[in-house]
Structures are given as structure tokens and as C-alpha cells.
PDB file of C-alpha atoms in Angstrom:
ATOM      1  CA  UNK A1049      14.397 149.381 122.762  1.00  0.00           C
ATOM      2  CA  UNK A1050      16.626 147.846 119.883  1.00  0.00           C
ATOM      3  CA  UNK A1051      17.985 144.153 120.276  1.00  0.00           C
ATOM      4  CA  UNK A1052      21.764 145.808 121.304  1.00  0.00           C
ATOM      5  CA  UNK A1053      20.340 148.087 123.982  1.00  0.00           C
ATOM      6  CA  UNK A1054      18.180 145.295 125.720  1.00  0.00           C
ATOM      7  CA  UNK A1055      22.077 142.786 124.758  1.00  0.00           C
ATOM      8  CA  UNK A1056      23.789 145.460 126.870  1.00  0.00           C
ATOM      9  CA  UNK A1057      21.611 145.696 129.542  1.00  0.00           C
ATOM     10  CA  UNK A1058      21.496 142.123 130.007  1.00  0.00           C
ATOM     11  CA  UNK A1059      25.244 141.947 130.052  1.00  0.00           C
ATOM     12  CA  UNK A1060      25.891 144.507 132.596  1.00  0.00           C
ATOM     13  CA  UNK A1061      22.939 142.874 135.048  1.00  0.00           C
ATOM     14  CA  UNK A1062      23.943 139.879 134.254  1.00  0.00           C
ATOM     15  CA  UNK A1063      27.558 140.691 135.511  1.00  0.00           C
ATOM     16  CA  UNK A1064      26.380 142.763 138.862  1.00  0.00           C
ATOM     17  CA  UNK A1065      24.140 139.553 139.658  1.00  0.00           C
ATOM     18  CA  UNK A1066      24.615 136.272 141.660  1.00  0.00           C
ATOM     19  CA  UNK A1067      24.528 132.952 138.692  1.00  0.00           C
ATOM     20  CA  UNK A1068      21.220 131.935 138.500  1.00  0.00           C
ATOM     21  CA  UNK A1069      22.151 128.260 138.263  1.00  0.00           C
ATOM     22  CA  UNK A1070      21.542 127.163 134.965  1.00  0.00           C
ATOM     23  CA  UNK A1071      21.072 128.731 131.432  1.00  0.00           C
ATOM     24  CA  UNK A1072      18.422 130.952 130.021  1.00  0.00           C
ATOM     25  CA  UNK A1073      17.864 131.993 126.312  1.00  0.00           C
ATOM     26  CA  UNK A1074      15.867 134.958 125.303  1.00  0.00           C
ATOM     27  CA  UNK A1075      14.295 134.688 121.779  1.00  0.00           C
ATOM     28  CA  UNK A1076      13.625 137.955 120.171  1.00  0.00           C
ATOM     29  CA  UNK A1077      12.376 139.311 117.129  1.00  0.00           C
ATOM     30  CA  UNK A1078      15.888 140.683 116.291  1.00  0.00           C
ATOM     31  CA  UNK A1079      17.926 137.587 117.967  1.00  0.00           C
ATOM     32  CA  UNK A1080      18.889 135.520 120.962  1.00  0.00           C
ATOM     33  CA  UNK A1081      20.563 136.423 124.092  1.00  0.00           C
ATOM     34  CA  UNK A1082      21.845 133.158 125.869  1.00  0.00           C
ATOM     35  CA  UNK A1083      22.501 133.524 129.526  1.00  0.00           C
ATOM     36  CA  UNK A1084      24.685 130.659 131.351  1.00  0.00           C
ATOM     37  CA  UNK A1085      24.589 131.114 134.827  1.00  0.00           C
ATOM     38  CA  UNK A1086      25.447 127.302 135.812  1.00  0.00           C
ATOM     39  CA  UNK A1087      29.128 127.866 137.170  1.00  0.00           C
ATOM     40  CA  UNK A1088      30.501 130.963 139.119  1.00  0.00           C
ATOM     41  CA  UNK A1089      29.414 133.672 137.154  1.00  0.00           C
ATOM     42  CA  UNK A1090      26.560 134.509 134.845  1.00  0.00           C
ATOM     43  CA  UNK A1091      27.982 134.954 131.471  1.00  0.00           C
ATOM     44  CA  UNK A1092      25.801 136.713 128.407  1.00  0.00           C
ATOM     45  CA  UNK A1093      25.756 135.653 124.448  1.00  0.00           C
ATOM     46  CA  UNK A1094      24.537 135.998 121.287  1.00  0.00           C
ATOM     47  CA  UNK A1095      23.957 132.680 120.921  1.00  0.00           C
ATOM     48  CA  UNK A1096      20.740 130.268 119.927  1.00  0.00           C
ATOM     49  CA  UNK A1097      21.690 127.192 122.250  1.00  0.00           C
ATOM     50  CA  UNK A1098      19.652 124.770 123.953  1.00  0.00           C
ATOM     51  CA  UNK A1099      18.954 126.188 127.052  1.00  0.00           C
ATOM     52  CA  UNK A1100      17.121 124.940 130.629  1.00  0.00           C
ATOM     53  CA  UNK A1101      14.506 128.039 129.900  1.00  0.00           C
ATOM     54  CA  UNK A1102      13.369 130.021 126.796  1.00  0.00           C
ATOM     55  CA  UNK A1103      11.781 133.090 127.243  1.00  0.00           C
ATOM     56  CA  UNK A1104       9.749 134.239 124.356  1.00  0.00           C
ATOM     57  CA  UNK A1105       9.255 138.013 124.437  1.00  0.00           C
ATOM     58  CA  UNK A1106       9.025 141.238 122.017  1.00  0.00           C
ATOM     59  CA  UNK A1107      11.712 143.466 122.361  1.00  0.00           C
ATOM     60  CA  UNK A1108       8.777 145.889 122.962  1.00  0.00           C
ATOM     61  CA  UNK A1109       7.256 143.947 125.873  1.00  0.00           C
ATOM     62  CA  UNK A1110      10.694 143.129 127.505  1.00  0.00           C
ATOM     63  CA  UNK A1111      11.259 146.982 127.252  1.00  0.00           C
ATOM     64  CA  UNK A1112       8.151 147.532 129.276  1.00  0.00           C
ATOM     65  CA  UNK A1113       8.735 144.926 131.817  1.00  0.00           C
ATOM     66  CA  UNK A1114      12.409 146.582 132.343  1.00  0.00           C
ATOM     67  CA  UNK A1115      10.879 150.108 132.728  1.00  0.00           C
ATOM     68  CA  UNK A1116       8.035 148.835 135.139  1.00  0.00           C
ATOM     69  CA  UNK A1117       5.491 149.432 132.609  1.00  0.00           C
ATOM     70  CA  UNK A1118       4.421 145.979 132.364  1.00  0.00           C
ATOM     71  CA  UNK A1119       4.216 142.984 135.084  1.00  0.00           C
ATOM     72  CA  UNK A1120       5.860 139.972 134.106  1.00  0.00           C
ATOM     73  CA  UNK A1121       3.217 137.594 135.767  1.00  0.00           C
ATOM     74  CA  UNK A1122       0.426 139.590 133.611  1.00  0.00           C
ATOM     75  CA  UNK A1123       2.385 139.624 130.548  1.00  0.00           C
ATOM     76  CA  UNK A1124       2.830 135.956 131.051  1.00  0.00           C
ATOM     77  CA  UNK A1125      -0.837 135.080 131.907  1.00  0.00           C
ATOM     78  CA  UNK A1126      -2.191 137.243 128.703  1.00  0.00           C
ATOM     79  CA  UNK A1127       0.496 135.136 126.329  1.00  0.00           C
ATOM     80  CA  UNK A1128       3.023 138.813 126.281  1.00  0.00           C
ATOM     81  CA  UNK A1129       5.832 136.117 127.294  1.00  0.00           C
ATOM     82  CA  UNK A1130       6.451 132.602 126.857  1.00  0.00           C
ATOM     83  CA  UNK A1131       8.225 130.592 128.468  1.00  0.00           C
ATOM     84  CA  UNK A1132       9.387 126.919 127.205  1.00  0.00           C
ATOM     85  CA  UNK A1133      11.724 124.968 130.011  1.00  0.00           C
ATOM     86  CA  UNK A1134      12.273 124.813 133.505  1.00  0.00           C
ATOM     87  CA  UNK A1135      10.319 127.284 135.099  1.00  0.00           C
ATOM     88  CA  UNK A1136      12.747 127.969 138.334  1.00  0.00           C
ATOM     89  CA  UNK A1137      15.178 129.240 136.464  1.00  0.00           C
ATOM     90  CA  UNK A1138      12.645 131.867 134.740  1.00  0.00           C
ATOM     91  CA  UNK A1139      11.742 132.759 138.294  1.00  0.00           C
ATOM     92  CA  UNK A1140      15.492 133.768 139.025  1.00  0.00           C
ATOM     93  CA  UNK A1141      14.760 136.254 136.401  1.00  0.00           C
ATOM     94  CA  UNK A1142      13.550 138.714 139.077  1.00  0.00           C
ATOM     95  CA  UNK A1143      16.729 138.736 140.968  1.00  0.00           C
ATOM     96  CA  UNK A1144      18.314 139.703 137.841  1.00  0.00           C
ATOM     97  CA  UNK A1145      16.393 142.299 136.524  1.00  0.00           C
ATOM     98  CA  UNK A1146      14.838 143.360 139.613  1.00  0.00           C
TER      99      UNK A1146
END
């Protein structure tokens, strides 16, 4: 999945979804997507700002995860994602992608 599939997909969940109450900041091989879901609505970006959570992730691996291919809790245990921040907010994750 390239970096503006997965940037498009993120935007459109993103929108659909209740905020998840803070920010979140994907790091990818290609680039960032920064998600701010601290006021009434989750809004998606291209930026690299300081976030609550950083989720570390291949493009590949977030592709699987996405497509039910991969768990996220096994991806995270074998090192597949990394996270860096306040873990609650990478557990609201689910609600968005789920």
C-alpha cells in the first residue's frame, strides 16, 4: 500500500470516527500522518509534530493490520510496531480502524 493510499484511508476513517482525545503521529518509511483528535473532530495531516503517541510501522505491516492479515497486539509484541507515548491513545486506534 503506498504512503497516499494508507494518507487517504486514514483521512476518510478518521472523519467517519468519534475524536480520540488527543493526537497521534504515524511514522512511515515514506512520511508522517499526524492525527489530532483533541477537540470535536479528528482531523488528519501530513505533518511531523510532537504528538501524545507515535506509532512506528511499515507501510507494509500497517497494510496488513488494515486488511486483517496481521494482529496489532502480535505485531506489537514481535517489534512489527512501535509505539513511543501515551499508550491510551494508541488503544483508541481500534475504534478507528476497526
Amino acid at each position: 500500500m503506498t504512503f497516499e493510499k494508507i494518507y487517504e484511508l486514514l483521512k476518510e476513517k478518521a472523519a467517519l470516527a468519534n475524536p480520540i482525545g488527543g493526537t497521534l503521529k504515524f511514522n512511515f518509511e515514506d512520511g508522517y500522518v499526524y492525527l489530532d483528535g483533541s477537540g470535536h473532530a479528528n482531523t488528519v495531516s501530513k505533518e511531523d509534530k510532537e504528538a501524545d503517541c507515535t506509532v512506528k510501522v511499515s507501510q507494509e505491516n500497517f497494510a496488513k493490520v488494515i486488511n486483517g492479515q496481521l494482529n496489532p497486539t502480535m505485531a506489537f509484541m514481535m517489534g512489527q510496531i512501535k509505539l513511543d507515548g501515551d499508550m491510551s491513545v494508541a488503544m483508541k486506534l481500534q475504534s478507528l480502524l476497526g
